[in-house]
Amino acid sequence: MPHFLDIHTTDPAELRHMIEQARAMKTARDGLPKGSPDAEQPLANHMVALIFEKPSTRTRVSFDLGVRQMGGQTMVLSGQEMQLGHGETIADTARVLSRYVDLIMIRTFEESVLQELAEYASVPVINGLTNRTHPCQIMADVMTYEEHRGPIAGRKVVWSGDGNNVCASFLHAAGQFGFDLTFTGPEVLDPEPEFVALAREKGSRVEIIRDPVRAVEGADLVVTDTWVSMHESQSNRERRHNLLRPYQVNEALMAHARPDALFMHCLPAHREEEVTSAVMDGPQSVIFDEAENRLHAQKAILRHCLGV
Ligand code: CP
């Protein structure tokens, strides 16, 4: 079953094909109203379930729009409103939904929920974020980097802050797309060693440098994310802020990266916390291109999963 559960479990040639297809589909739509159909309708007669157990703006809107542009239909479901949120097992939910829809996209908490859903579904499942990973985001980010600066292979990406789920998928992508990644952040918020080891096994140079200034030297791309992810308790907010404050991406830090370095953030951002407005709205920032490219990258992911 061609699920899209993680970047490191997807063949690199297939990942590359998805990026190229996303670029072609984006170009083909240039200037068209957002609600108009694509010239090709590969998802005609397909029904897609979009399940959200956590909040979302980008993932929800971009998947919904992308399916519609390709001729398919969606049903957007909240986990709490489903029996899934009231005791029905994941396996039974997977088997029931597979009788109604052609593909399931889920945003959930535990990675085990995604994995069990994929195990029992007889239709493809897409990972729309778990506590551990966020692969759709990083497909959009690779696409965005390459739109602006050409191939990402061999480039130096610096992740500053919390080694969270988005950082994990960046590490997965480093191994698959052949770029290097430097993590800078407090030791207690390091990415999981398993993710670091996997990227290194695939030939990426992965460094962990505590000094953010030294870390960003020679960076082609600087990335950060919110200091308190959706699954983190707000009771840890102050502790996390104290730990992460030295890793804020601001103009002074960006000045140590390459002059043509880009800045990315998956959004939503907390302005003046993990990143300043001067950087977010500055000339190196491509944050809204990233957000737009969620749409195009996910359309290619949907086509890959459905084989259309
Ligand atoms: N970046 C991202 O996944 O955004 P949402 O939480 O709004 O979907």
Short mmCIF file of N, CA and C in Angstrom, two decimals, residues 68-238:
data_model
loop_
_atom_site.label_atom_id
_atom_site.label_comp_id
_atom_site.label_asym_id
_atom_site.label_seq_id
_atom_site.Cartn_x
_atom_site.Cartn_y
_atom_site.Cartn_z
N ARG A 68 -9.64 19.23 -4.19
CA ARG A 68 -10.69 19.82 -5.04
C ARG A 68 -10.13 20.26 -6.38
N GLN A 69 -8.94 20.89 -6.38
CA GLN A 69 -8.36 21.34 -7.65
C GLN A 69 -8.13 20.15 -8.58
N MET A 70 -7.84 18.98 -8.02
CA MET A 70 -7.57 17.80 -8.85
C MET A 70 -8.83 16.97 -9.11
N GLY A 71 -10.00 17.53 -8.76
CA GLY A 71 -11.26 16.90 -9.14
C GLY A 71 -11.86 15.96 -8.12
N GLY A 72 -11.19 15.82 -6.95
CA GLY A 72 -11.72 14.92 -5.92
C GLY A 72 -12.62 15.64 -4.93
N GLN A 73 -13.13 14.88 -3.98
CA GLN A 73 -13.97 15.44 -2.92
C GLN A 73 -13.35 15.10 -1.56
N THR A 74 -13.64 15.95 -0.57
CA THR A 74 -13.07 15.72 0.76
C THR A 74 -14.17 15.68 1.81
N MET A 75 -13.88 14.99 2.91
CA MET A 75 -14.66 15.17 4.13
C MET A 75 -13.66 15.44 5.25
N VAL A 76 -13.82 16.61 5.89
CA VAL A 76 -12.91 17.01 6.95
C VAL A 76 -13.52 16.60 8.28
N LEU A 77 -12.79 15.78 9.04
CA LEU A 77 -13.32 15.17 10.26
C LEU A 77 -12.49 15.56 11.47
N SER A 78 -13.15 15.88 12.56
CA SER A 78 -12.42 16.16 13.79
C SER A 78 -12.42 14.87 14.63
N GLY A 79 -11.24 14.51 15.14
CA GLY A 79 -11.12 13.28 15.92
C GLY A 79 -12.13 13.21 17.05
N GLN A 80 -12.37 14.32 17.72
CA GLN A 80 -13.28 14.34 18.87
C GLN A 80 -14.72 14.09 18.46
N GLU A 81 -15.06 14.47 17.23
CA GLU A 81 -16.44 14.28 16.76
C GLU A 81 -16.66 12.86 16.21
N MET A 82 -15.56 12.12 16.04
CA MET A 82 -15.68 10.75 15.54
C MET A 82 -15.73 9.80 16.74
N GLN A 83 -16.17 8.56 16.50
CA GLN A 83 -16.16 7.55 17.56
C GLN A 83 -14.72 7.22 17.98
N LEU A 84 -13.78 7.53 17.09
CA LEU A 84 -12.36 7.34 17.40
C LEU A 84 -11.98 8.05 18.70
N GLY A 85 -12.58 9.21 18.90
CA GLY A 85 -12.30 9.99 20.11
C GLY A 85 -13.10 9.50 21.31
N HIS A 86 -13.90 8.46 21.13
CA HIS A 86 -14.77 7.99 22.22
C HIS A 86 -14.67 6.48 22.38
N GLY A 87 -13.53 5.92 22.07
CA GLY A 87 -13.28 4.53 22.42
C GLY A 87 -13.24 3.54 21.27
N GLU A 88 -13.72 3.91 20.08
CA GLU A 88 -13.61 2.95 18.97
C GLU A 88 -12.13 2.76 18.63
N THR A 89 -11.76 1.53 18.33
CA THR A 89 -10.33 1.30 18.11
C THR A 89 -9.87 1.91 16.78
N ILE A 90 -8.57 2.13 16.72
CA ILE A 90 -7.99 2.69 15.50
C ILE A 90 -8.15 1.67 14.36
N ALA A 91 -7.93 0.40 14.69
CA ALA A 91 -8.02 -0.64 13.66
C ALA A 91 -9.43 -0.69 13.06
N ASP A 92 -10.46 -0.62 13.92
CA ASP A 92 -11.83 -0.66 13.40
C ASP A 92 -12.12 0.60 12.59
N THR A 93 -11.65 1.74 13.07
CA THR A 93 -11.84 3.00 12.33
C THR A 93 -11.21 2.88 10.95
N ALA A 94 -10.01 2.32 10.88
CA ALA A 94 -9.31 2.18 9.60
C ALA A 94 -10.11 1.31 8.65
N ARG A 95 -10.64 0.19 9.17
CA ARG A 95 -11.36 -0.74 8.30
C ARG A 95 -12.69 -0.15 7.82
N VAL A 96 -13.35 0.62 8.70
CA VAL A 96 -14.63 1.24 8.32
C VAL A 96 -14.39 2.34 7.28
N LEU A 97 -13.44 3.23 7.57
CA LEU A 97 -13.20 4.35 6.64
C LEU A 97 -12.77 3.85 5.27
N SER A 98 -12.05 2.73 5.25
CA SER A 98 -11.58 2.18 3.97
C SER A 98 -12.74 1.74 3.08
N ARG A 99 -13.92 1.53 3.68
CA ARG A 99 -15.10 1.16 2.87
C ARG A 99 -15.76 2.39 2.25
N TYR A 100 -15.42 3.59 2.79
CA TYR A 100 -16.09 4.82 2.33
C TYR A 100 -15.21 5.72 1.47
N VAL A 101 -13.92 5.73 1.76
CA VAL A 101 -13.05 6.73 1.11
C VAL A 101 -11.88 6.04 0.41
N ASP A 102 -11.24 6.80 -0.47
CA ASP A 102 -10.13 6.25 -1.26
C ASP A 102 -8.77 6.55 -0.63
N LEU A 103 -8.72 7.47 0.33
CA LEU A 103 -7.45 7.84 0.98
C LEU A 103 -7.77 8.53 2.30
N ILE A 104 -6.89 8.33 3.28
CA ILE A 104 -7.07 8.96 4.60
C ILE A 104 -5.82 9.79 4.91
N MET A 105 -6.02 11.06 5.23
CA MET A 105 -4.93 11.88 5.76
C MET A 105 -5.26 12.11 7.23
N ILE A 106 -4.29 11.89 8.11
CA ILE A 106 -4.56 12.09 9.54
C ILE A 106 -3.47 12.93 10.20
N ARG A 107 -3.91 13.86 11.03
CA ARG A 107 -3.03 14.60 11.96
C ARG A 107 -3.38 14.11 13.35
N THR A 108 -2.41 13.54 14.04
CA THR A 108 -2.71 12.94 15.33
C THR A 108 -1.57 13.19 16.31
N PHE A 109 -1.69 12.63 17.50
CA PHE A 109 -0.69 12.83 18.54
C PHE A 109 0.39 11.75 18.43
N GLU A 110 0.07 10.55 18.87
CA GLU A 110 1.08 9.48 18.92
C GLU A 110 1.33 8.89 17.53
N GLU A 111 2.58 8.65 17.24
CA GLU A 111 2.94 8.04 15.96
C GLU A 111 2.31 6.66 15.82
N SER A 112 2.10 5.98 16.95
CA SER A 112 1.52 4.63 16.90
C SER A 112 0.10 4.65 16.31
N VAL A 113 -0.62 5.75 16.48
CA VAL A 113 -1.98 5.86 15.91
C VAL A 113 -1.89 5.84 14.39
N LEU A 114 -0.97 6.64 13.86
CA LEU A 114 -0.75 6.68 12.41
C LEU A 114 -0.38 5.29 11.89
N GLN A 115 0.54 4.67 12.60
CA GLN A 115 1.04 3.36 12.13
C GLN A 115 -0.05 2.30 12.15
N GLU A 116 -0.87 2.34 13.21
CA GLU A 116 -1.94 1.34 13.29
C GLU A 116 -3.01 1.60 12.24
N LEU A 117 -3.30 2.86 12.03
CA LEU A 117 -4.27 3.22 10.98
C LEU A 117 -3.79 2.70 9.64
N ALA A 118 -2.51 2.91 9.36
CA ALA A 118 -1.94 2.47 8.07
C ALA A 118 -1.95 0.95 7.98
N GLU A 119 -1.70 0.28 9.10
CA GLU A 119 -1.65 -1.19 9.09
C GLU A 119 -3.02 -1.79 8.74
N TYR A 120 -4.07 -1.20 9.26
CA TYR A 120 -5.40 -1.80 9.09
C TYR A 120 -6.21 -1.20 7.94
N ALA A 121 -5.78 -0.06 7.40
CA ALA A 121 -6.53 0.54 6.29
C ALA A 121 -6.20 -0.22 5.01
N SER A 122 -7.20 -0.32 4.16
CA SER A 122 -6.94 -0.92 2.84
C SER A 122 -6.86 0.16 1.78
N VAL A 123 -6.73 1.43 2.23
CA VAL A 123 -6.50 2.56 1.32
C VAL A 123 -5.26 3.29 1.83
N PRO A 124 -4.62 4.12 0.97
CA PRO A 124 -3.41 4.82 1.41
C PRO A 124 -3.69 5.80 2.56
N VAL A 125 -2.68 5.94 3.41
CA VAL A 125 -2.74 6.86 4.56
C VAL A 125 -1.58 7.86 4.44
N ILE A 126 -1.88 9.13 4.69
CA ILE A 126 -0.85 10.18 4.67
C ILE A 126 -0.70 10.75 6.07
N ASN A 127 0.55 10.94 6.47
CA ASN A 127 0.90 11.54 7.76
C ASN A 127 0.80 13.07 7.66
N GLY A 128 -0.20 13.64 8.31
CA GLY A 128 -0.37 15.10 8.31
C GLY A 128 0.19 15.74 9.56
N LEU A 129 1.08 15.05 10.26
CA LEU A 129 1.80 15.45 11.48
C LEU A 129 1.46 14.52 12.63
N THR A 130 2.50 14.08 13.29
CA THR A 130 2.37 13.40 14.58
C THR A 130 3.31 14.13 15.54
N ASN A 131 3.32 13.68 16.80
CA ASN A 131 4.25 14.28 17.77
C ASN A 131 5.70 14.09 17.33
N ARG A 132 5.95 13.10 16.48
CA ARG A 132 7.35 12.77 16.12
C ARG A 132 7.80 13.32 14.77
N THR A 133 6.89 13.44 13.81
CA THR A 133 7.31 13.83 12.46
C THR A 133 6.27 14.69 11.74
N HIS A 134 6.73 15.36 10.67
CA HIS A 134 5.84 16.20 9.85
C HIS A 134 6.36 16.18 8.41
N PRO A 135 6.23 15.03 7.73
CA PRO A 135 6.88 14.90 6.42
C PRO A 135 6.32 15.79 5.32
N CYS A 136 5.01 16.06 5.32
CA CYS A 136 4.44 16.90 4.25
C CYS A 136 5.07 18.29 4.28
N GLN A 137 5.33 18.79 5.49
CA GLN A 137 5.93 20.11 5.62
C GLN A 137 7.30 20.16 4.96
N ILE A 138 8.08 19.11 5.17
CA ILE A 138 9.46 19.15 4.68
C ILE A 138 9.51 18.94 3.17
N MET A 139 8.54 18.22 2.60
CA MET A 139 8.47 18.15 1.14
C MET A 139 8.24 19.55 0.56
N ALA A 140 7.37 20.33 1.20
CA ALA A 140 7.14 21.71 0.75
C ALA A 140 8.40 22.56 0.94
N ASP A 141 9.13 22.29 2.01
CA ASP A 141 10.33 23.08 2.30
C ASP A 141 11.45 22.79 1.30
N VAL A 142 11.61 21.52 0.95
CA VAL A 142 12.63 21.18 -0.07
C VAL A 142 12.25 21.84 -1.40
N MET A 143 10.98 21.74 -1.75
CA MET A 143 10.51 22.38 -2.99
C MET A 143 10.79 23.88 -2.96
N THR A 144 10.53 24.50 -1.83
CA THR A 144 10.70 25.95 -1.71
C THR A 144 12.18 26.34 -1.82
N TYR A 145 13.04 25.59 -1.12
CA TYR A 145 14.47 25.91 -1.20
C TYR A 145 14.92 25.85 -2.66
N GLU A 146 14.52 24.78 -3.35
CA GLU A 146 15.02 24.57 -4.72
C GLU A 146 14.45 25.59 -5.70
N GLU A 147 13.24 26.06 -5.44
CA GLU A 147 12.67 27.13 -6.29
C GLU A 147 13.52 28.38 -6.24
N HIS A 148 14.05 28.66 -5.05
CA HIS A 148 14.81 29.90 -4.87
C HIS A 148 16.30 29.75 -5.16
N ARG A 149 16.88 28.60 -4.83
CA ARG A 149 18.34 28.49 -4.84
C ARG A 149 18.88 27.29 -5.61
N GLY A 150 18.01 26.51 -6.26
CA GLY A 150 18.49 25.32 -6.98
C GLY A 150 18.66 24.14 -6.05
N PRO A 151 19.34 23.07 -6.54
CA PRO A 151 19.37 21.80 -5.78
C PRO A 151 19.80 21.98 -4.32
N ILE A 152 19.09 21.27 -3.45
CA ILE A 152 19.40 21.34 -2.01
C ILE A 152 20.53 20.39 -1.65
N ALA A 153 20.82 19.43 -2.52
CA ALA A 153 21.90 18.46 -2.24
C ALA A 153 23.21 19.20 -2.00
N GLY A 154 23.88 18.82 -0.93
CA GLY A 154 25.17 19.42 -0.61
C GLY A 154 25.10 20.72 0.17
N ARG A 155 23.90 21.23 0.38
CA ARG A 155 23.73 22.51 1.10
C ARG A 155 23.77 22.28 2.61
N LYS A 156 24.00 23.37 3.33
CA LYS A 156 24.02 23.31 4.80
C LYS A 156 22.74 23.94 5.37
N VAL A 157 21.94 23.11 6.01
CA VAL A 157 20.72 23.58 6.68
C VAL A 157 21.02 23.65 8.18
N VAL A 158 20.63 24.75 8.81
CA VAL A 158 20.81 24.88 10.25
C VAL A 158 19.44 24.96 10.91
N TRP A 159 19.22 24.06 11.85
CA TRP A 159 17.98 24.08 12.65
C TRP A 159 18.33 24.71 13.99
N SER A 160 17.65 25.80 14.35
CA SER A 160 17.93 26.48 15.60
C SER A 160 16.73 26.38 16.53
N GLY A 161 16.92 25.78 17.70
CA GLY A 161 15.82 25.73 18.69
C GLY A 161 15.52 24.35 19.20
N ASP A 162 14.24 23.98 19.14
CA ASP A 162 13.74 22.72 19.70
C ASP A 162 13.89 21.61 18.64
N GLY A 163 14.49 20.49 19.03
CA GLY A 163 14.62 19.37 18.09
C GLY A 163 13.32 18.60 17.98
N ASN A 164 12.30 19.22 17.47
CA ASN A 164 10.93 18.68 17.51
C ASN A 164 10.59 17.83 16.29
N ASN A 165 9.30 17.63 16.05
CA ASN A 165 8.84 16.76 14.96
C ASN A 165 9.22 17.30 13.57
N VAL A 166 9.21 18.61 13.41
CA VAL A 166 9.58 19.19 12.11
C VAL A 166 11.09 19.02 11.89
N CYS A 167 11.85 19.21 12.95
CA CYS A 167 13.30 18.98 12.89
C CYS A 167 13.58 17.51 12.52
N ALA A 168 12.80 16.60 13.09
CA ALA A 168 12.98 15.17 12.80
C ALA A 168 12.79 14.90 11.31
N SER A 169 11.76 15.49 10.73
CA SER A 169 11.53 15.24 9.30
C SER A 169 12.59 15.93 8.45
N PHE A 170 13.15 17.03 8.93
CA PHE A 170 14.29 17.64 8.22
C PHE A 170 15.48 16.68 8.22
N LEU A 171 15.69 16.02 9.36
CA LEU A 171 16.79 15.03 9.42
C LEU A 171 16.53 13.87 8.46
N HIS A 172 15.29 13.41 8.40
CA HIS A 172 14.94 12.35 7.44
C HIS A 172 15.23 12.82 6.01
N ALA A 173 14.86 14.07 5.73
CA ALA A 173 15.05 14.60 4.38
C ALA A 173 16.53 14.79 4.06
N ALA A 174 17.32 15.12 5.07
CA ALA A 174 18.77 15.30 4.84
C ALA A 174 19.35 14.03 4.24
N GLY A 175 18.98 12.88 4.82
CA GLY A 175 19.48 11.61 4.31
C GLY A 175 18.97 11.30 2.91
N GLN A 176 17.72 11.62 2.65
CA GLN A 176 17.12 11.25 1.35
C GLN A 176 17.46 12.21 0.23
N PHE A 177 17.62 13.51 0.55
CA PHE A 177 17.90 14.50 -0.50
C PHE A 177 19.38 14.91 -0.53
N GLY A 178 20.18 14.39 0.43
CA GLY A 178 21.62 14.59 0.36
C GLY A 178 22.11 15.96 0.80
N PHE A 179 21.45 16.57 1.80
CA PHE A 179 22.00 17.82 2.35
C PHE A 179 22.50 17.58 3.76
N ASP A 180 23.26 18.56 4.28
CA ASP A 180 23.82 18.47 5.62
C ASP A 180 22.95 19.26 6.59
N LEU A 181 22.95 18.85 7.84
CA LEU A 181 22.12 19.55 8.82
C LEU A 181 22.88 19.77 10.11
N THR A 182 22.89 21.01 10.56
CA THR A 182 23.47 21.34 11.86
C THR A 182 22.34 21.71 12.80
N PHE A 183 22.32 21.05 13.94
CA PHE A 183 21.32 21.39 14.97
C PHE A 183 21.99 22.26 16.01
N THR A 184 21.34 23.35 16.36
CA THR A 184 21.81 24.16 17.48
C THR A 184 20.65 24.42 18.43
N GLY A 185 20.84 24.03 19.68
CA GLY A 185 19.79 24.16 20.68
C GLY A 185 20.29 23.59 21.98
N PRO A 186 19.49 23.70 23.04
CA PRO A 186 19.92 23.14 24.33
C PRO A 186 19.90 21.61 24.30
N GLU A 187 20.82 21.00 25.03
CA GLU A 187 21.00 19.55 24.97
C GLU A 187 19.71 18.79 25.30
N VAL A 188 18.95 19.30 26.26
CA VAL A 188 17.73 18.58 26.66
C VAL A 188 16.67 18.56 25.56
N LEU A 189 16.83 19.41 24.56
CA LEU A 189 15.86 19.43 23.45
C LEU A 189 16.49 18.97 22.14
N ASP A 190 17.57 18.19 22.25
CA ASP A 190 18.20 17.61 21.06
C ASP A 190 17.21 16.73 20.31
N PRO A 191 17.36 16.64 18.97
CA PRO A 191 16.55 15.65 18.23
C PRO A 191 16.88 14.25 18.70
N GLU A 192 15.95 13.32 18.49
CA GLU A 192 16.18 11.93 18.92
C GLU A 192 17.43 11.37 18.23
N PRO A 193 18.30 10.69 18.98
CA PRO A 193 19.53 10.13 18.40
C PRO A 193 19.26 9.24 17.18
N GLU A 194 18.11 8.55 17.20
CA GLU A 194 17.76 7.67 16.07
C GLU A 194 17.67 8.45 14.76
N PHE A 195 17.12 9.66 14.82
CA PHE A 195 16.97 10.47 13.61
C PHE A 195 18.33 10.96 13.12
N VAL A 196 19.18 11.33 14.08
CA VAL A 196 20.53 11.80 13.73
C VAL A 196 21.31 10.65 13.09
N ALA A 197 21.22 9.47 13.70
CA ALA A 197 21.98 8.32 13.21
C ALA A 197 21.53 7.94 11.80
N LEU A 198 20.23 8.00 11.57
CA LEU A 198 19.69 7.62 10.25
C LEU A 198 20.23 8.54 9.16
N ALA A 199 20.25 9.83 9.44
CA ALA A 199 20.77 10.79 8.44
C ALA A 199 22.25 10.54 8.18
N ARG A 200 22.99 10.27 9.26
CA ARG A 200 24.43 10.02 9.09
C ARG A 200 24.68 8.73 8.30
N GLU A 201 23.87 7.70 8.59
CA GLU A 201 24.02 6.43 7.86
C GLU A 201 23.84 6.64 6.37
N LYS A 202 22.98 7.61 6.00
CA LYS A 202 22.71 7.84 4.58
C LYS A 202 23.70 8.83 3.98
N GLY A 203 24.71 9.23 4.77
CA GLY A 203 25.78 10.05 4.21
C GLY A 203 25.71 11.54 4.49
N SER A 204 24.70 11.97 5.25
CA SER A 204 24.62 13.40 5.57
C SER A 204 25.58 13.74 6.69
N ARG A 205 26.15 14.92 6.61
CA ARG A 205 26.96 15.42 7.71
C ARG A 205 26.00 16.08 8.70
N VAL A 206 25.86 15.49 9.87
CA VAL A 206 24.96 16.07 10.89
C VAL A 206 25.81 16.48 12.08
N GLU A 207 25.72 17.77 12.41
CA GLU A 207 26.50 18.28 13.55
C GLU A 207 25.54 18.84 14.60
N ILE A 208 25.97 18.75 15.85
CA ILE A 208 25.24 19.38 16.94
C ILE A 208 26.20 20.38 17.58
N ILE A 209 25.86 21.66 17.47
CA ILE A 209 26.74 22.73 17.96
C ILE A 209 25.92 23.61 18.89
N ARG A 210 26.37 23.75 20.12
CA ARG A 210 25.56 24.50 21.11
C ARG A 210 25.57 26.01 20.86
N ASP A 211 26.66 26.51 20.30
CA ASP A 211 26.78 27.97 20.08
C ASP A 211 26.06 28.32 18.77
N PRO A 212 24.94 29.05 18.84
CA PRO A 212 24.17 29.30 17.61
C PRO A 212 24.94 30.11 16.57
N VAL A 213 25.79 31.00 17.03
CA VAL A 213 26.56 31.83 16.08
C VAL A 213 27.51 30.94 15.27
N ARG A 214 28.21 30.06 15.97
CA ARG A 214 29.13 29.15 15.28
C ARG A 214 28.35 28.19 14.38
N ALA A 215 27.19 27.78 14.84
CA ALA A 215 26.38 26.82 14.08
C ALA A 215 25.94 27.40 12.72
N VAL A 216 25.54 28.65 12.69
CA VAL A 216 24.98 29.19 11.43
C VAL A 216 26.05 29.64 10.44
N GLU A 217 27.31 29.61 10.84
CA GLU A 217 28.36 30.01 9.89
C GLU A 217 28.31 29.11 8.66
N GLY A 218 28.22 29.73 7.50
CA GLY A 218 28.18 28.98 6.24
C GLY A 218 26.83 28.37 5.91
N ALA A 219 25.79 28.74 6.67
CA ALA A 219 24.46 28.16 6.43
C ALA A 219 23.86 28.67 5.13
N ASP A 220 23.24 27.74 4.38
CA ASP A 220 22.48 28.11 3.18
C ASP A 220 21.01 28.33 3.53
N LEU A 221 20.60 27.74 4.64
CA LEU A 221 19.20 27.82 5.06
C LEU A 221 19.16 27.75 6.58
N VAL A 222 18.43 28.68 7.19
CA VAL A 222 18.24 28.67 8.65
C VAL A 222 16.75 28.43 8.91
N VAL A 223 16.48 27.48 9.81
CA VAL A 223 15.08 27.10 10.08
C VAL A 223 14.85 27.09 11.58
N THR A 224 13.67 27.51 11.98
CA THR A 224 13.28 27.35 13.38
C THR A 224 11.79 27.02 13.46
N ASP A 225 11.32 26.80 14.67
CA ASP A 225 9.91 26.48 14.88
C ASP A 225 9.54 26.95 16.28
N THR A 226 8.26 26.90 16.54
CA THR A 226 7.73 27.36 17.83
C THR A 226 8.44 26.65 19.00
N TRP A 227 8.53 27.32 20.12
CA TRP A 227 9.24 26.77 21.28
C TRP A 227 8.37 25.80 22.09
N VAL A 228 7.06 25.88 21.90
CA VAL A 228 6.17 24.95 22.62
C VAL A 228 5.25 24.31 21.58
N SER A 229 5.60 23.10 21.15
CA SER A 229 4.81 22.41 20.11
C SER A 229 3.42 22.08 20.65
N MET A 230 2.52 21.72 19.72
CA MET A 230 1.10 21.51 20.09
C MET A 230 0.92 20.45 21.16
N HIS A 231 1.79 19.43 21.16
CA HIS A 231 1.60 18.34 22.12
C HIS A 231 2.32 18.60 23.45
N GLU A 232 3.06 19.73 23.55
CA GLU A 232 3.77 20.04 24.79
C GLU A 232 2.84 20.76 25.76
N SER A 233 3.00 20.46 27.04
CA SER A 233 2.17 21.11 28.05
C SER A 233 2.58 22.58 28.21
N GLN A 234 1.58 23.44 28.32
CA GLN A 234 1.86 24.87 28.53
C GLN A 234 2.53 25.10 29.88
N SER A 235 2.46 24.09 30.78
CA SER A 235 3.12 24.26 32.08
C SER A 235 4.65 24.29 31.91
N ASN A 236 5.13 23.80 30.77
CA ASN A 236 6.58 23.84 30.50
C ASN A 236 7.00 25.10 29.77
N ARG A 237 6.06 26.00 29.54
CA ARG A 237 6.32 27.15 28.67
C ARG A 237 7.51 27.98 29.15
N GLU A 238 7.48 28.34 30.43
CA GLU A 238 8.53 29.24 30.93
C GLU A 238 9.91 28.57 30.87
#
